């Protein structure tokens, strides 16, 4: 299943209010989770979707606020927060979240569509036209390899819907409730909230985890571009998780996209500073960019995190040794 | 599009047993498993007592490696899957289950890319996990019966199924262990407790020392890691007891130093191991004294699982 088709369907769950929510996360919090108020962003994500489907916009705002307090750059969470704001009549606030979702994923046509529609309601036709044109450009750039047919169909419908909304006279600006100055991600749930994650690979009975494992299979087969599509889908279903961000970093790195990879590792480590995989793979990235000192720092961090040894530390240590012996051989 | 169906199905599925995720030994279980029984009793190993001596160092090395996830690579090593997770005490494991790998409990698809791409066949075809007792006497091995040499079979399984990259001496040790498993030596179910866990730990240390005595660096290093993993399993059972948990962590740091010394020279490694072992009696006594409050105690474990 291609990402584009499946994500559109997943997002449609909220737009149409149909379908069932994913199962709540199971198992206890990770033992290493820091103390303090516990937020499970996956649970909050699922509860937010359920609230949106039930038309409970305030609850949806709260839940996606909790998610964004942990993962402020999660594209889907920003999109859903935008939807929640829209449903609560807060178009001006909604626009910030749609913009954030698009910033994280340029081809997020659902977010572009909602941004355009909210902009029209606020009287900003130029922004709506810009989003319509952006969607058309995305469609024009599509090939059979990069976009599947349902995605293209959905994008065309989004552009047509914006066109239709642009046709009549612009609507008067919506009445805006006063509190419209909250910063992105600074939502109920609190910045100090601590996240609780269980390894997604080991999670049973969860559609997002199952999709994540499909991505792991593709990564093992070195089919990185396809793996990225599955990882985006896992993220759309399950909400933010550092394991997904870590493998997004890994897959991008294997495709030579070091800037994106580093960014994903940074996001994973922001969510869970003790994440072994992201710590290891960021070290590997440093090795590949010739920053051996930084790679050694990552190894030192892993050795601290793994008092009983772990594969992440072993693999990074081995790669550093290989790199250093190659360098020594070349200087002889 | 099956997403709606899968989301609905996901909502119907139960969670894994409470607290099971905290104990790596209980990570790969079918949802309806009696976790308490699983964590307190094992099938029993079919290893003749005469082979449990230093003369059988190779067998003991293989035994320790069999229980260490770190002989593998990829997701298996990262999530704690060892040979022993599937072949418990060298036997089968009727309760083994992993979503995407298993069909019925006790089965696994070893031709999937989930742990390694080498054998991916594009078909979900889980098979019953075999009992390995007597494997050393078999003329053909593997699900297709295509291996006629135990070492070649082990080497391929470690590398192709689980992305491991092991030296020939590790393969030889694993083969020696499997050859030593004798149907006539099966003792029946055994209890799992602190004593058995510490015995596993000490046997891994003995095997590491024996490997150092032979200057087998690769094997010794893998055995240090195996011993550390044994210690980690003990630590998991002492999570409710922070003071003892700290003491276990301190022991792990000491053992890691010995491992580093061994990487410099076998002599230095053996000396460090001797020092390490000289403090083990007190360590064992402290753990034993608190065993009744640890997750080795059946009642404490049962209460933890209920939570």
PDB file of C-alpha atoms in Angstrom, chain A residues 201 212 216 219-220 224 231 242-254 257-258 260-266 268-269 275-289 291 294-295 297-299 301-302 305 311-320, chain B residues 73-79 115 163:
ATOM      1  CA  UNK A 201       8.388  -2.881  17.199  1.00  0.00           C
ATOM      2  CA  UNK A 212       5.975   0.335  11.387  1.00  0.00           C
ATOM      3  CA  UNK A 216      11.328  -2.233   9.187  1.00  0.00           C
ATOM      4  CA  UNK A 219      14.533  -1.031   5.562  1.00  0.00           C
ATOM      5  CA  UNK A 220      16.063  -4.482   6.002  1.00  0.00           C
ATOM      6  CA  UNK A 224      14.300   3.115   1.841  1.00  0.00           C
ATOM      7  CA  UNK A 231       6.709   5.302   8.298  1.00  0.00           C
ATOM      8  CA  UNK A 242      10.559   8.422  18.494  1.00  0.00           C
ATOM      9  CA  UNK A 243      10.982   4.965  16.929  1.00  0.00           C
ATOM     10  CA  UNK A 244       9.265   6.219  13.768  1.00  0.00           C
ATOM     11  CA  UNK A 245      11.288   9.430  13.712  1.00  0.00           C
ATOM     12  CA  UNK A 246      14.473   7.426  14.223  1.00  0.00           C
ATOM     13  CA  UNK A 247      13.798   5.191  11.239  1.00  0.00           C
ATOM     14  CA  UNK A 248      12.737   8.209   9.166  1.00  0.00           C
ATOM     15  CA  UNK A 249      16.202   9.532   9.954  1.00  0.00           C
ATOM     16  CA  UNK A 250      17.806   6.214   9.096  1.00  0.00           C
ATOM     17  CA  UNK A 251      16.002   5.873   5.759  1.00  0.00           C
ATOM     18  CA  UNK A 252      16.754   9.462   4.763  1.00  0.00           C
ATOM     19  CA  UNK A 253      20.416   8.982   5.689  1.00  0.00           C
ATOM     20  CA  UNK A 254      20.639   5.863   3.548  1.00  0.00           C
ATOM     21  CA  UNK A 257      19.715  13.100   2.689  1.00  0.00           C
ATOM     22  CA  UNK A 258      21.851  13.951   5.696  1.00  0.00           C
ATOM     23  CA  UNK A 260      16.729  15.621   6.786  1.00  0.00           C
ATOM     24  CA  UNK A 261      18.162  12.604   8.591  1.00  0.00           C
ATOM     25  CA  UNK A 262      19.817  14.739  11.250  1.00  0.00           C
ATOM     26  CA  UNK A 263      16.597  16.644  11.720  1.00  0.00           C
ATOM     27  CA  UNK A 264      14.613  13.432  12.278  1.00  0.00           C
ATOM     28  CA  UNK A 265      17.176  12.129  14.759  1.00  0.00           C
ATOM     29  CA  UNK A 266      16.983  15.459  16.592  1.00  0.00           C
ATOM     30  CA  UNK A 268      13.421  11.591  18.055  1.00  0.00           C
ATOM     31  CA  UNK A 269      15.918  12.612  20.725  1.00  0.00           C
ATOM     32  CA  UNK A 275      16.534   6.741  22.621  1.00  0.00           C
ATOM     33  CA  UNK A 276      19.207   4.162  21.856  1.00  0.00           C
ATOM     34  CA  UNK A 277      18.543   3.855  18.131  1.00  0.00           C
ATOM     35  CA  UNK A 278      18.603   7.592  17.440  1.00  0.00           C
ATOM     36  CA  UNK A 279      21.723   7.988  19.578  1.00  0.00           C
ATOM     37  CA  UNK A 280      23.453   5.244  17.605  1.00  0.00           C
ATOM     38  CA  UNK A 281      22.337   6.345  14.167  1.00  0.00           C
ATOM     39  CA  UNK A 282      23.169   9.998  14.789  1.00  0.00           C
ATOM     40  CA  UNK A 283      26.652   8.709  15.647  1.00  0.00           C
ATOM     41  CA  UNK A 284      26.739   6.828  12.346  1.00  0.00           C
ATOM     42  CA  UNK A 285      25.684   9.988  10.544  1.00  0.00           C
ATOM     43  CA  UNK A 286      28.558  11.862  12.164  1.00  0.00           C
ATOM     44  CA  UNK A 287      30.931   9.151  10.985  1.00  0.00           C
ATOM     45  CA  UNK A 288      29.624   9.482   7.450  1.00  0.00           C
ATOM     46  CA  UNK A 289      30.075  13.250   7.513  1.00  0.00           C
ATOM     47  CA  UNK A 291      32.779  14.185  12.369  1.00  0.00           C
ATOM     48  CA  UNK A 294      30.986  13.744  17.615  1.00  0.00           C
ATOM     49  CA  UNK A 295      30.465  10.067  16.776  1.00  0.00           C
ATOM     50  CA  UNK A 297      30.456  11.383  21.955  1.00  0.00           C
ATOM     51  CA  UNK A 298      27.400   9.465  20.796  1.00  0.00           C
ATOM     52  CA  UNK A 299      29.182   6.231  21.686  1.00  0.00           C
ATOM     53  CA  UNK A 301      26.370   8.421  25.616  1.00  0.00           C
ATOM     54  CA  UNK A 302      25.311   4.911  24.548  1.00  0.00           C
ATOM     55  CA  UNK A 305      22.690   4.335  28.652  1.00  0.00           C
ATOM     56  CA  UNK A 311      23.670  -3.741  20.133  1.00  0.00           C
ATOM     57  CA  UNK A 312      23.516  -0.010  19.479  1.00  0.00           C
ATOM     58  CA  UNK A 313      26.777   0.631  21.341  1.00  0.00           C
ATOM     59  CA  UNK A 314      28.456  -2.460  19.890  1.00  0.00           C
ATOM     60  CA  UNK A 315      27.627  -1.525  16.316  1.00  0.00           C
ATOM     61  CA  UNK A 316      28.668   2.109  16.657  1.00  0.00           C
ATOM     62  CA  UNK A 317      31.922   1.131  18.388  1.00  0.00           C
ATOM     63  CA  UNK A 318      32.709  -1.304  15.589  1.00  0.00           C
ATOM     64  CA  UNK A 319      32.036   1.298  12.895  1.00  0.00           C
ATOM     65  CA  UNK A 320      34.197   3.877  14.657  1.00  0.00           C
TER      66      UNK A 320
ATOM     67  CA  UNK B  73      22.396  -7.948  14.748  1.00  0.00           C
ATOM     68  CA  UNK B  74      19.478  -5.811  13.568  1.00  0.00           C
ATOM     69  CA  UNK B  75      16.128  -5.823  15.381  1.00  0.00           C
ATOM     70  CA  UNK B  76      16.777  -9.179  17.113  1.00  0.00           C
ATOM     71  CA  UNK B  77      19.772  -7.817  19.020  1.00  0.00           C
ATOM     72  CA  UNK B  78      18.069  -4.497  19.654  1.00  0.00           C
ATOM     73  CA  UNK B  79      14.921  -6.006  21.128  1.00  0.00           C
ATOM     74  CA  UNK B 115      14.702  -9.513  11.191  1.00  0.00           C
ATOM     75  CA  UNK B 163      21.918 -10.213  10.713  1.00  0.00           C
TER      76      UNK B 163
END
